[in-house]
Coordinates of C-alpha atoms in Angstrom, one line a residue:
L110 CA -58.3 -13.7 -267.9
T111 CA -61.2 -12.7 -265.7
I112 CA -64.1 -14.9 -265.4
S113 CA -67.3 -14.7 -263.2
S114 CA -69.2 -17.6 -261.8
P115 CA -72.2 -18.5 -264.0
N116 CA -74.2 -20.2 -261.5
V117 CA -75.0 -17.6 -258.8
P118 CA -77.0 -16.7 -256.7
I119 CA -76.9 -19.8 -254.6
A120 CA -78.8 -20.0 -251.4
I121 CA -77.2 -20.7 -248.1
S122 CA -79.9 -22.6 -246.1
A123 CA -80.9 -21.4 -242.7
T124 CA -81.5 -25.0 -241.8
G125 CA -78.5 -27.1 -240.5
T126 CA -74.9 -26.4 -241.2
P127 CA -74.8 -26.4 -244.9
T128 CA -71.8 -26.3 -247.3
I129 CA -72.4 -24.8 -250.8
T130 CA -70.2 -24.6 -253.8
S131 CA -70.0 -22.6 -256.9
I132 CA -67.8 -23.6 -259.8
I133 CA -65.9 -21.6 -262.5
N134 CA -64.8 -23.9 -265.3
I135 CA -61.6 -22.7 -267.1
P136 CA -61.1 -24.7 -270.4
I137 CA -57.8 -23.0 -271.1
T138 CA -54.6 -24.9 -270.8
G139 CA -51.5 -23.3 -269.1
F140 CA -50.3 -22.5 -265.7
I141 CA -51.1 -19.8 -263.2
G142 CA -48.6 -16.9 -263.4
S143 CA -50.7 -14.8 -261.0
I144 CA -54.1 -15.0 -259.4
R145 CA -56.6 -12.8 -257.5
I146 CA -60.3 -12.9 -256.6
P147 CA -61.6 -9.3 -257.4
K148 CA -64.9 -9.9 -255.7
V149 CA -66.8 -12.3 -253.4
Q150 CA -70.3 -10.9 -252.6
G151 CA -73.2 -12.3 -250.7
T152 CA -75.7 -12.0 -247.8
H153 CA -75.6 -13.9 -244.4
T154 CA -76.7 -13.0 -241.0
S155 CA -73.6 -13.4 -238.8
V156 CA -70.7 -13.6 -241.2
G157 CA -68.5 -14.8 -238.4
Q158 CA -70.2 -18.3 -238.8
L159 CA -68.8 -18.7 -242.4
T160 CA -65.6 -20.4 -243.7
V161 CA -64.8 -19.5 -247.3
N162 CA -62.4 -21.6 -249.4
L163 CA -61.0 -21.6 -253.0
I164 CA -60.4 -25.0 -254.3
S165 CA -58.2 -25.7 -257.4
P166 CA -59.0 -28.3 -260.0
Q167 CA -56.3 -30.4 -258.5
G168 CA -58.0 -30.2 -255.0
A169 CA -55.7 -27.8 -253.3
S170 CA -57.6 -25.6 -251.0
I171 CA -56.8 -22.0 -249.7
N172 CA -58.8 -20.3 -246.9
L173 CA -60.0 -16.9 -247.9
F174 CA -61.6 -16.0 -244.6
S175 CA -63.1 -17.7 -241.6
G176 CA -64.9 -16.6 -238.4
I177 CA -64.5 -12.8 -239.3
C178 CA -66.6 -10.0 -238.0
G179 CA -68.7 -11.9 -235.5
S180 CA -72.5 -11.1 -235.8
N181 CA -71.9 -8.5 -238.7
D182 CA -74.2 -9.2 -241.7
N183 CA -73.2 -9.7 -245.4
F184 CA -70.0 -9.7 -247.4
N185 CA -68.4 -7.8 -250.3
L186 CA -64.7 -8.2 -250.6
G187 CA -61.8 -9.3 -252.9
F188 CA -58.5 -11.0 -252.2
D189 CA -55.0 -10.5 -253.6
D190 CA -51.7 -11.5 -251.9
A191 CA -50.4 -8.0 -253.1
A192 CA -52.9 -6.2 -251.0
T193 CA -51.9 -4.3 -248.0
P194 CA -51.5 -6.7 -245.0
G195 CA -53.9 -6.3 -242.1
A196 CA -57.2 -7.5 -240.8
I197 CA -60.4 -7.4 -242.7
P198 CA -62.5 -4.4 -241.1
C199 CA -66.0 -5.1 -240.0
P200 CA -68.5 -5.1 -241.6
P201 CA -66.7 -6.8 -244.6
T202 CA -68.9 -4.9 -247.1
S203 CA -66.7 -2.2 -248.6
G204 CA -65.7 -4.1 -251.8
A205 CA -62.0 -3.5 -250.9
I206 CA -59.2 -6.1 -251.7
Y207 CA -57.4 -7.9 -248.7
Q208 CA -54.9 -10.6 -248.3
T209 CA -56.2 -14.2 -247.8
V210 CA -55.5 -16.2 -244.7
G211 CA -54.1 -19.1 -246.9
G212 CA -52.1 -17.2 -249.5
L213 CA -53.2 -17.3 -253.2
S214 CA -49.6 -17.5 -254.2
N215 CA -49.6 -21.1 -253.2
F216 CA -51.6 -21.7 -256.6
I217 CA -48.8 -20.1 -258.7
G218 CA -47.2 -22.5 -261.1
S219 CA -50.4 -24.9 -261.0
A220 CA -52.4 -25.9 -264.0
V221 CA -55.2 -23.6 -264.6
Q222 CA -57.6 -25.9 -266.6
G223 CA -60.6 -27.4 -264.9
N224 CA -63.2 -26.5 -262.2
W225 CA -62.3 -23.8 -259.7
T226 CA -64.6 -24.1 -256.7
L227 CA -65.6 -21.5 -254.2
Q228 CA -66.8 -23.3 -251.0
I229 CA -68.8 -21.7 -248.2
I230 CA -69.3 -23.7 -245.0
D231 CA -72.0 -22.2 -242.6
G232 CA -71.0 -23.4 -239.2
L233 CA -74.2 -22.6 -237.3
N234 CA -77.8 -23.5 -237.7
N235 CA -80.5 -20.9 -238.0
Q236 CA -78.6 -18.3 -240.0
G237 CA -78.8 -18.2 -243.9
G238 CA -78.1 -16.0 -246.9
T239 CA -76.8 -16.2 -250.4
L240 CA -73.6 -16.2 -252.5
D241 CA -74.4 -13.6 -255.0
F242 CA -71.3 -13.2 -257.0
W243 CA -67.7 -14.1 -257.3
S244 CA -65.0 -13.9 -259.9
L245 CA -61.4 -15.1 -260.6
E246 CA -58.6 -13.2 -262.4
M247 CA -55.5 -15.0 -263.5
C248 CA -52.5 -14.4 -265.7
I249 CA -52.0 -17.7 -267.6
V250 CA -48.7 -18.6 -268.9
A251 CA -47.4 -21.5 -271.1
T252 CA -44.4 -22.1 -268.9
P253 CA -45.0 -22.2 -265.1
C254 CA -43.4 -19.7 -262.9
F255 CA -43.2 -20.6 -259.3
Y256 CA -43.6 -18.2 -256.3
P257 CA -41.9 -15.6 -255.7
Q258 CA -41.4 -15.5 -259.5
I259 CA -44.1 -13.9 -261.5
P260 CA -44.2 -13.7 -265.3
V261 CA -42.7 -10.6 -266.8
I262 CA -43.5 -11.6 -270.4
S263 CA -46.3 -14.0 -271.2
G264 CA -47.3 -15.6 -274.5
P265 CA -46.3 -18.8 -276.3
D266 CA -43.3 -18.7 -273.9
S267 CA -43.0 -17.1 -270.6
I268 CA -40.2 -15.3 -268.9
C269 CA -40.3 -15.5 -265.2
G270 CA -39.0 -12.9 -262.9
G271 CA -35.3 -13.5 -262.2
D272 CA -34.9 -15.4 -265.5
F273 CA -32.7 -14.3 -268.3
A274 CA -33.6 -14.2 -272.1
T275 CA -32.1 -12.9 -275.3
L276 CA -34.3 -10.7 -277.3
N277 CA -33.6 -10.6 -281.0
I278 CA -35.3 -7.9 -283.1
T279 CA -35.3 -8.0 -286.8
G280 CA -36.9 -5.8 -289.3
N281 CA -36.4 -3.4 -292.2
L282 CA -34.8 -0.1 -291.4

């Protein structure tokens, strides 16, 4: 399942130290087998002032990035725990995929249904911008697999990495 936020762009005010949120509602029941954020894109003068978090429907929060790239402007990047480890290069506008600060794998096994919130906190007055786009990509399974397991077969039932199952095949020869 890949889904993009329907309520963007959202202005990040240059007045005060605003916090903005954008919500993706997932109406499907099931559990997270894997999760990634293919893209978070926006404008902001001095990206180093921003803290960006993903908050699950249950209220668990993962920090995607915070205080990166000092006075560099704008952002266009994605997040996946399977990305090559390393610091996010500056300016963070390449569209490449990086690891999060908080680890998206902490969401594996959680219920998927509900409001997923991208939160941006602007820590300094007089700098503004917009959140232009963000999306979530999830593998949703019926039976939860818990990290470091990932589902190897998904459907009405899931087989998690490291589990054993018997496969019976019937048919006409």
